[in-house]
Coordinates of C-alpha atoms (C1' of nucleotides) in Angstrom, one line a residue:
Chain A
X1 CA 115.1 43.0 49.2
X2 CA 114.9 41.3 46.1
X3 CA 117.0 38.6 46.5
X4 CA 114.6 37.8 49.3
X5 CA 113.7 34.8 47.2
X6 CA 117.0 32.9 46.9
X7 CA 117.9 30.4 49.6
X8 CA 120.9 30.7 50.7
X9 CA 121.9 27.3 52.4
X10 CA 123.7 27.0 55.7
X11 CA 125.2 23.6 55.8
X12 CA 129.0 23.4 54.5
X13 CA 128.4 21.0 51.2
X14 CA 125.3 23.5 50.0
X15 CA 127.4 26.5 50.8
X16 CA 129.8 25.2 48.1
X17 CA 126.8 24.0 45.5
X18 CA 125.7 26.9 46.0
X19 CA 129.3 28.8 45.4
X20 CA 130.0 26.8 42.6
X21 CA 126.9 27.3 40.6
X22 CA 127.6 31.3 41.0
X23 CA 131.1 31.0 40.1
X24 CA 130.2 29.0 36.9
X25 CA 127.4 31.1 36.2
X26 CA 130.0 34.7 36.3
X27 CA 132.3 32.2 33.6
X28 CA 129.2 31.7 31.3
X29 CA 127.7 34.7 31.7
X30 CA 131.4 36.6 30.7
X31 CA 131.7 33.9 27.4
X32 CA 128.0 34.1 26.1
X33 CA 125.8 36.9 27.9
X34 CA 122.7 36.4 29.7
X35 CA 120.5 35.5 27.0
X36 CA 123.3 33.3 25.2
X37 CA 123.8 31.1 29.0
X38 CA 121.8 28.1 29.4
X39 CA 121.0 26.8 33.1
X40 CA 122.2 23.2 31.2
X41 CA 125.6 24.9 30.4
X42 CA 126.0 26.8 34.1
X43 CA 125.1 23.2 36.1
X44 CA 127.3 21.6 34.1
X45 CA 129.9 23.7 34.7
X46 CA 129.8 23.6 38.3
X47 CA 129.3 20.1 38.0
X48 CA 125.5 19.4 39.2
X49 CA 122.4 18.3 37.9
X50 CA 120.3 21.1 36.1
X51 CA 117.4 20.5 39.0
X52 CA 120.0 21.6 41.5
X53 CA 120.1 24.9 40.6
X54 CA 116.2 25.2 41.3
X55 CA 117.1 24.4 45.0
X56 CA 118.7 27.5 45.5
X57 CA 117.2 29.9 42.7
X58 CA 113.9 30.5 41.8
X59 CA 114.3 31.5 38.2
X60 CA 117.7 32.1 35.8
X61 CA 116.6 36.0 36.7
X62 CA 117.2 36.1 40.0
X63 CA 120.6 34.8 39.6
X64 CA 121.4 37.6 37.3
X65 CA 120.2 39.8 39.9
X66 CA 122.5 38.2 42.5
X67 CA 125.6 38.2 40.6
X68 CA 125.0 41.5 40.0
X69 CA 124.1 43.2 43.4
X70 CA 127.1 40.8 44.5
X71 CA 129.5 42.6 42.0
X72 CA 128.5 45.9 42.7
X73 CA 129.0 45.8 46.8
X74 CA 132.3 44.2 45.8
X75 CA 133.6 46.8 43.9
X76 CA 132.2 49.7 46.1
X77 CA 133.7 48.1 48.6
X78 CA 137.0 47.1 47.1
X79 CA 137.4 51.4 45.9
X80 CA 136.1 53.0 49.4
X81 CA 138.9 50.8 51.3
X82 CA 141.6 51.8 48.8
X83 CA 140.3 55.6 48.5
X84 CA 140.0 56.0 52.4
X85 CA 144.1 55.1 52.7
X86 CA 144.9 58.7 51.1
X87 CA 145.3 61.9 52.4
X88 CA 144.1 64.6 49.9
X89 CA 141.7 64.4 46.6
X90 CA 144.0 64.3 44.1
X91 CA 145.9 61.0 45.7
X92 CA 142.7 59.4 46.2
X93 CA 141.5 60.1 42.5
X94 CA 144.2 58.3 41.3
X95 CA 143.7 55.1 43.8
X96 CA 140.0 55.1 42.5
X97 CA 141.1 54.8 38.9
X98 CA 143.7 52.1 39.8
X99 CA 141.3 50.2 42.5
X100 CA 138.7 50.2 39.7
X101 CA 140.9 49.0 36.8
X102 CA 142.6 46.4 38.8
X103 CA 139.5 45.0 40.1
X104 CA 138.4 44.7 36.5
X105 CA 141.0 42.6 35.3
X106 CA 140.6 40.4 38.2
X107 CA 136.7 40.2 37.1
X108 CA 136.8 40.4 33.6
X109 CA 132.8 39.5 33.9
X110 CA 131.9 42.9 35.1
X111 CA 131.1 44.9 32.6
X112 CA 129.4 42.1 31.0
X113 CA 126.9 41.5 33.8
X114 CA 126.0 45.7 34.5
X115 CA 125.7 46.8 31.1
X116 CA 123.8 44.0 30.2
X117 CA 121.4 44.8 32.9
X118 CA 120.4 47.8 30.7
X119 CA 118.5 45.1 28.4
X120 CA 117.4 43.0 31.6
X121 CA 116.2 45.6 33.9
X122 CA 116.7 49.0 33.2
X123 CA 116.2 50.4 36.5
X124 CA 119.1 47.8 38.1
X125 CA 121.3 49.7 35.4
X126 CA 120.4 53.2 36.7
X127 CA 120.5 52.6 40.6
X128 CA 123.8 51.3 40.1
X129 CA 125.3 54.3 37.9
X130 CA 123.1 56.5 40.6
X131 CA 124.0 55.2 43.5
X132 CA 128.0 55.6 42.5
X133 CA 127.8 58.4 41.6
X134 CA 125.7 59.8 44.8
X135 CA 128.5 58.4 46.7
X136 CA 131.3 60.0 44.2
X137 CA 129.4 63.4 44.9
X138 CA 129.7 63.1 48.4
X139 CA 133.7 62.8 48.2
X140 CA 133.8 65.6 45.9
X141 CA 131.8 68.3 47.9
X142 CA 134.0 67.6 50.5
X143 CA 136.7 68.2 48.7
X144 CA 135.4 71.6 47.2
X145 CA 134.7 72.6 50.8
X146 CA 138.1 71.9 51.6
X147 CA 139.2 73.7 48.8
X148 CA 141.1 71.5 46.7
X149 CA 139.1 71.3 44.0
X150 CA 137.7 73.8 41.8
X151 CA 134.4 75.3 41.7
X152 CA 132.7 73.2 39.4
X153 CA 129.0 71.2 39.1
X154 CA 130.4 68.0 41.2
X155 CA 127.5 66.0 39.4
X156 CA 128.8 66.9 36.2
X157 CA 132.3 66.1 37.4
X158 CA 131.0 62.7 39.0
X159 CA 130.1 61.4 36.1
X160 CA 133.0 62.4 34.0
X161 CA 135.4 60.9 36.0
X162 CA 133.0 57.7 36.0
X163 CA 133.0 57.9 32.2
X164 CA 137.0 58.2 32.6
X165 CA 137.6 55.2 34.9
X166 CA 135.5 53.2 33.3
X167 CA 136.4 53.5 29.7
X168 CA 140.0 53.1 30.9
X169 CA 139.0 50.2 32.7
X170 CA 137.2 49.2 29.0
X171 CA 140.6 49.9 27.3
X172 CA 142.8 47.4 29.5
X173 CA 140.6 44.7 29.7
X174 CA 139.9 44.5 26.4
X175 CA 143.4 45.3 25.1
X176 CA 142.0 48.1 22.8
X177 CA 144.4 50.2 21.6
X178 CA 148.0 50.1 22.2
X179 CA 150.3 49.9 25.2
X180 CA 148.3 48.3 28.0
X181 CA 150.7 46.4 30.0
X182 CA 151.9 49.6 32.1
X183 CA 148.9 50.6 33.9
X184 CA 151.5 52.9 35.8
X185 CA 151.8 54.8 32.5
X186 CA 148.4 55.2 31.9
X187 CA 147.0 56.4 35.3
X188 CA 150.0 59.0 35.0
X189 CA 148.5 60.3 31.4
X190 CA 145.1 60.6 33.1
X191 CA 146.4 62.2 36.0
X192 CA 148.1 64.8 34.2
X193 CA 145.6 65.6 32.4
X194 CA 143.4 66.2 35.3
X195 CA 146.0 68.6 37.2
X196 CA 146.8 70.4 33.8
X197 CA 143.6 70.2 31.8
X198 CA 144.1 69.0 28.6
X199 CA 145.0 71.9 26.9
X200 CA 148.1 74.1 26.7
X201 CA 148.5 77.5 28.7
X202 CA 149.1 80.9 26.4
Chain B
X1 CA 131.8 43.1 3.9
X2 CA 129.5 41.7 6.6
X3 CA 126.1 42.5 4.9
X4 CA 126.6 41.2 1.7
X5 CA 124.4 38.6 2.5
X6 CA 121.4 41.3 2.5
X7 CA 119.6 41.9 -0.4
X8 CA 119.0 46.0 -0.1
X9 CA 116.1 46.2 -2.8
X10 CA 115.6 48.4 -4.9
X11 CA 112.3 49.0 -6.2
X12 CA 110.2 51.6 -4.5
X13 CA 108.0 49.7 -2.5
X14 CA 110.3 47.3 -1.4
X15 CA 113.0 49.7 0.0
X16 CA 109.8 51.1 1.8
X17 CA 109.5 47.7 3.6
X18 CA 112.7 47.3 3.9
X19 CA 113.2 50.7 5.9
X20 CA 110.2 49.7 8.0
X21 CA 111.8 46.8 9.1
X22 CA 114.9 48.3 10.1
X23 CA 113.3 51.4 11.8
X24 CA 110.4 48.7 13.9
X25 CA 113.8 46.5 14.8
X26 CA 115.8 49.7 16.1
X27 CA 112.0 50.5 18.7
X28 CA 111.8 47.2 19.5
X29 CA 115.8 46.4 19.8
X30 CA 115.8 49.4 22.1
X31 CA 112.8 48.3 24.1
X32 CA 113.8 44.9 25.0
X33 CA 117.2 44.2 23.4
X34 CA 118.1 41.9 21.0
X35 CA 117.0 38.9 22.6
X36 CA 113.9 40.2 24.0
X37 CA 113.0 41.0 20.4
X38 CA 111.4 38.4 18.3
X39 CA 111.2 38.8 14.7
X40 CA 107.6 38.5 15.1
X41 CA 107.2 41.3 17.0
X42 CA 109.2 43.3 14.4
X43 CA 107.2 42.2 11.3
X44 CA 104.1 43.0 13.3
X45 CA 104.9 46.5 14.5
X46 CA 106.2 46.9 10.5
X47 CA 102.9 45.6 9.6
X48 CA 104.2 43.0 7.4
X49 CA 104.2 39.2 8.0
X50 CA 107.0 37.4 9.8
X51 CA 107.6 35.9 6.3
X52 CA 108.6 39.2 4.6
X53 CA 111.5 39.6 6.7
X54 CA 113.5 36.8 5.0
X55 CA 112.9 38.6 1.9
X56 CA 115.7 41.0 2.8
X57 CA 118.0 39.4 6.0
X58 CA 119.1 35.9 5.4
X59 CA 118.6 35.9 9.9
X60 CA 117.9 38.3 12.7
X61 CA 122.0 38.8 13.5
X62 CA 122.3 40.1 10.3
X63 CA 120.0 42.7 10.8
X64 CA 121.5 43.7 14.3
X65 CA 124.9 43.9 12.4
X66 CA 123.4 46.0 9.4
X67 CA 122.0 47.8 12.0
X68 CA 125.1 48.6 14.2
X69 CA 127.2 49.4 11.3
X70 CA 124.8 52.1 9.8
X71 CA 124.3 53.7 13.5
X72 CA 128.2 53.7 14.0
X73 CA 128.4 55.0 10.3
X74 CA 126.1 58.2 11.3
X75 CA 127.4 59.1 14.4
X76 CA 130.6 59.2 13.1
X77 CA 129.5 60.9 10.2
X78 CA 127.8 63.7 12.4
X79 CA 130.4 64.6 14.7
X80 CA 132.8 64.8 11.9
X81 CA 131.0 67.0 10.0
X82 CA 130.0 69.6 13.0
X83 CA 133.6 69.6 14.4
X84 CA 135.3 70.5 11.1
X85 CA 133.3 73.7 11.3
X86 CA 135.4 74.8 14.2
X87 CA 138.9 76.0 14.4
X88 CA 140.2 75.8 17.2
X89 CA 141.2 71.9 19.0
X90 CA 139.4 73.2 22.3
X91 CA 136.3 74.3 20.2
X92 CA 136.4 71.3 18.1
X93 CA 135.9 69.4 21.6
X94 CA 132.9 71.2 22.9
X95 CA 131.4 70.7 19.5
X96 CA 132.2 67.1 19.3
X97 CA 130.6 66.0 22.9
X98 CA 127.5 68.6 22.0
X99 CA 126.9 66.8 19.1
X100 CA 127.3 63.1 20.5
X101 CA 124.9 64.0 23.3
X102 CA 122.3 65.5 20.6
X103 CA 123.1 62.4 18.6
X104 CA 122.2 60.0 21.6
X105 CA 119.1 62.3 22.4
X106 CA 117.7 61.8 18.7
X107 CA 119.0 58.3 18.4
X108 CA 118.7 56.7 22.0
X109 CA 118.5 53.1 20.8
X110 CA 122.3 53.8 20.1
X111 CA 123.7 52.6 23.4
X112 CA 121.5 49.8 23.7
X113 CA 122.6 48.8 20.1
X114 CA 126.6 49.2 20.8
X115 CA 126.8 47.8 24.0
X116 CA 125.0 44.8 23.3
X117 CA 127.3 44.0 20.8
X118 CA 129.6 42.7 23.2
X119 CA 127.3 39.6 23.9
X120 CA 126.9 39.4 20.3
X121 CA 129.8 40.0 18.9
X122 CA 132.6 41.2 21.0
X123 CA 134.9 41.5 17.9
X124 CA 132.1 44.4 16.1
X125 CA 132.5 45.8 19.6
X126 CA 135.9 46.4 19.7
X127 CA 136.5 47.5 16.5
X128 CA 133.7 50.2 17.2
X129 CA 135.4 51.9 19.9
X130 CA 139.2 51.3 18.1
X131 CA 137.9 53.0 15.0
X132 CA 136.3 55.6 16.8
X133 CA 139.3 55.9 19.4
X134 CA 141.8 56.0 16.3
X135 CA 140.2 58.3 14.1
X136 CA 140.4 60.8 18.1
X137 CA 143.8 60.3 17.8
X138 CA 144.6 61.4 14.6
X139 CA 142.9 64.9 15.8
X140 CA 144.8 64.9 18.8
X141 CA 148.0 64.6 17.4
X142 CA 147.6 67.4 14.9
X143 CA 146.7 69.5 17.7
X144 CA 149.5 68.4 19.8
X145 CA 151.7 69.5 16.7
X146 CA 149.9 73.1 16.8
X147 CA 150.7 73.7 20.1
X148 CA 147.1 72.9 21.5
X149 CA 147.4 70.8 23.5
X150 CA 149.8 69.2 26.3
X151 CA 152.2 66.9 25.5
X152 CA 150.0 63.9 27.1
X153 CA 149.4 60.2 26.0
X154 CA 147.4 60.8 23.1
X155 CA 146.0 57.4 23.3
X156 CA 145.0 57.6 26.6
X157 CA 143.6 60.9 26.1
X158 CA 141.5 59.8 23.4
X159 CA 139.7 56.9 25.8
X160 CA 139.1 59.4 28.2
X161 CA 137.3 62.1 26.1
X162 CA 135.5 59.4 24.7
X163 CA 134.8 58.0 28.2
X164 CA 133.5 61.7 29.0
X165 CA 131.3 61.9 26.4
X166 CA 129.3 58.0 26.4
X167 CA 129.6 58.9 30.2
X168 CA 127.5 62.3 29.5
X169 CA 125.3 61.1 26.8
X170 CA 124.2 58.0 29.3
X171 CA 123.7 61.2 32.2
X172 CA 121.1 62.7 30.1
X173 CA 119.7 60.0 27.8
X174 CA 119.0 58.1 30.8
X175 CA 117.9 60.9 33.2
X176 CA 120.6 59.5 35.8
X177 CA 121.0 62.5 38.4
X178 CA 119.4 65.9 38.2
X179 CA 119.9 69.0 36.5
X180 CA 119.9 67.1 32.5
X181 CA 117.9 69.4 30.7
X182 CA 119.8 72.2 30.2
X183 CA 122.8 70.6 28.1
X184 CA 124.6 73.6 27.9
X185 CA 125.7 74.2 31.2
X186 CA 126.6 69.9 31.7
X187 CA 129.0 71.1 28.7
X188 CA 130.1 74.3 29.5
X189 CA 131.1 71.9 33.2
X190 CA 133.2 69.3 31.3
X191 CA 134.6 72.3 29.1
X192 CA 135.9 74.2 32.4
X193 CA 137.5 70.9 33.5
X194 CA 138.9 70.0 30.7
X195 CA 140.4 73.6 30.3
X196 CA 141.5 73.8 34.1
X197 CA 141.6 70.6 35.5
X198 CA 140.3 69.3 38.0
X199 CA 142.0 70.5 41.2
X200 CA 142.5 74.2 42.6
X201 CA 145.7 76.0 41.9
X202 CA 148.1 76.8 44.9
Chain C
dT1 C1' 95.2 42.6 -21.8
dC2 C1' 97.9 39.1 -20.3
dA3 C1' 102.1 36.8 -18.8
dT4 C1' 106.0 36.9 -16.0
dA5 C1' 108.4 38.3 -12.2
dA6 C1' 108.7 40.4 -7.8
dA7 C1' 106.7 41.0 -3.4
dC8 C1' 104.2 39.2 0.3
dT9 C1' 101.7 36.0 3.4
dG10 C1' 101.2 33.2 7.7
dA11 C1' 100.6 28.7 9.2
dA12 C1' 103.6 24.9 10.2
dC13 C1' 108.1 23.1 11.5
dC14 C1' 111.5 22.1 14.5
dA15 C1' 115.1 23.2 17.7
dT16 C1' 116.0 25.1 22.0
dT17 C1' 115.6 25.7 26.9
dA18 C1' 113.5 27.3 31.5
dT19 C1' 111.3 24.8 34.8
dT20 C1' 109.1 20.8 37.2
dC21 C1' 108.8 16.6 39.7
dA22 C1' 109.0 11.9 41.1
dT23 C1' 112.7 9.5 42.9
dG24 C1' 117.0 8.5 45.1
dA25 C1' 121.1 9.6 48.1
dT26 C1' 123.1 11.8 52.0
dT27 C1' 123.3 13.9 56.3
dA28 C1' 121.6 15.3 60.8
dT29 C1' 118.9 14.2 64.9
dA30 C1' 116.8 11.6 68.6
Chain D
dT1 C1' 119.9 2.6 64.4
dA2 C1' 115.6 4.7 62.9
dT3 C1' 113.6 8.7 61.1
dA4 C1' 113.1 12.9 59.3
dA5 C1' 115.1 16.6 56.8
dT6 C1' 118.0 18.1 53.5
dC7 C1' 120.4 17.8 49.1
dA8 C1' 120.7 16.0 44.5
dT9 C1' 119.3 13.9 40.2
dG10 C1' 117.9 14.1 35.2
dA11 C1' 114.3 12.8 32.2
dA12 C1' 109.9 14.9 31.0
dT13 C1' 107.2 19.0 30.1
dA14 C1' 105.6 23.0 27.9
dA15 C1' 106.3 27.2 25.8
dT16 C1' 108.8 30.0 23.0
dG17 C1' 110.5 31.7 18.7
dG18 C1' 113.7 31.6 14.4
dT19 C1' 113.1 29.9 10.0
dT20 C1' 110.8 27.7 5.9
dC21 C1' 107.8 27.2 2.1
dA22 C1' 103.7 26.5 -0.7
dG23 C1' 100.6 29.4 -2.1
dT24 C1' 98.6 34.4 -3.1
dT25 C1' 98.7 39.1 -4.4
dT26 C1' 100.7 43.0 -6.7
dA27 C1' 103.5 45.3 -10.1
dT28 C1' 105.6 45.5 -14.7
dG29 C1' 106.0 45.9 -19.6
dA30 C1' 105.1 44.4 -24.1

DNA sequence: TCATAAACTGAACCATTATTCATGATTATA
DNA sequence: TATAATCATGAATAATGGTTCAGTTTATGA
């Protein structure tokens, strides 16, 4: 495991140093990156001395790591609980795109701490994108044999619907484009379009 | 304009070096990202001295920027000019992720470039994906007036074709799953999708 | 050919910052 | 209460790396 390295402390008061110096560390890491985070500004922030971070991590690195193999379960998590409520494929499609957009707004820091991973360690970056989509596969052949959806490559179709969610997900949090109070709206537009395809019918 | 504080020469030699620079910056920024780049190591695999490089960029973020804004210039440039070769809205699509995946594949420092952006400058970011989301729209709409396509979100729409295609491009630039060599059929799946939806037909 | 400008060099400067460590405070245990 | 174990401190260390600049080479053109 490779956070095999970090000690993670059992007494109450470390469990909250401990706590605190990740919570800081997901603030700083959203404002200034990685790179742009000094372990100075994250102690500070959670209110300890800069050697107290060294009880608990080895290195600035395997923070990072932890933050983001943290995030990840989280949000795997958070979307397989949510998906498993519904009934057929197209209900659950649309509870993945909510569960994952709504979990973003809540952790703004996300996308900040995976993509960056691409420059940190490329092969975090891929088993994560991998690994979601292996279990998005899964879901989908199931639904094929079941019949409800069509006949396509379900890789293929994996990653497009990640490339969907996510860049919705992009579009709310950081308010680009228009209209992005009404999240109702906009899971509607995408659902619409993946019941009618997007273009019209002769 | 952002770059005015670069001094683009103009003499042969010098826009020789100057290109050199800017094409050892794009390897290296790809290999270890901007921070993992140091302007030695640019200079070196130039094969000029570090000095040199303040000859043309008053700093290293001006490069990146210079950088960022000529890769988003191309890309844009490239799909723009493919897709106007095609008539129809639903060939104009195929053509337009075909030729952002081909872009990628020529071009794969491209992700690493945009993306990082957000650490660096989450305001270049933005206005990267607005101006490329806005400029979708405009084709949207005019297809939406032909009769095209469906009377959806155009908006909306526009995020998630272009969360289809970075979602693609990252599939096959980045080997993520199986199956990415023959590009034609990963299109011809997102084609079918996008002409049938995703679900079966009762 | 020679003078002037343009292009280039790379060692030195200096600021930044991850990490260490000697010391002190607090908590648990016997 | 004494003693060990844990937790915390923050100044010092050491390495890194962006930037500068005084000097050298190369190109230009009269």
């Amino acid at each position: 495991m490779i956070e095999s390295d970090i000690k993670i402390p059992t007494t109450r008061n470390a469990i909250t140093t401990f706590n605190m110096i990740i919570e800081a560390a997901l603030e700083k890491f959203y404002e200034g990156g990685y790179h742009g985070t000094t372990i100075q500004a994250i102690t500070q922030h959670a209110g300890v001395a800069a050697g107290t971070f060294y009880l608990y991590f080895p290195s600035k690195m395997s923070l990072y790591k932890h933050i983001l193999i943290t995030l990840s379960h989280n949000i795997r998590k958070e979307i397989a609980s949510k998906v498993a409520l519904k009934e057929t494929r197209l209900e659950k499609e649309r509870e993945g795109i909510k569960a994952f957009v709504q979990y973003v707004q809540q952790n703004p820091q996300m996308y900040n701490v995976i993509w960056e991973s691409l420059y940190i360690d490329r092969g975090l970056f891929k088993e994560y994108y991998e690994s979601f989509a292996r279990r998005y596969v899964k879901g989908l052949s199931h639904a094929q044999a079941q019949g409800e959806i069509d006949t396509l490559d379900v890789e293929v179709t994996a990653y497009v619907l990640m490339g969907i969610t996510n860049f919705i997900g992009l579009k709310v949090l950081l308010d680009l484009g228009e209209n992005n109070e009404d999240l109702e709206h906009i899971i509607d537009s995408v659902m619409m379009l993946l019941e009618r395809g997007l273009f019209t019918r002769k």
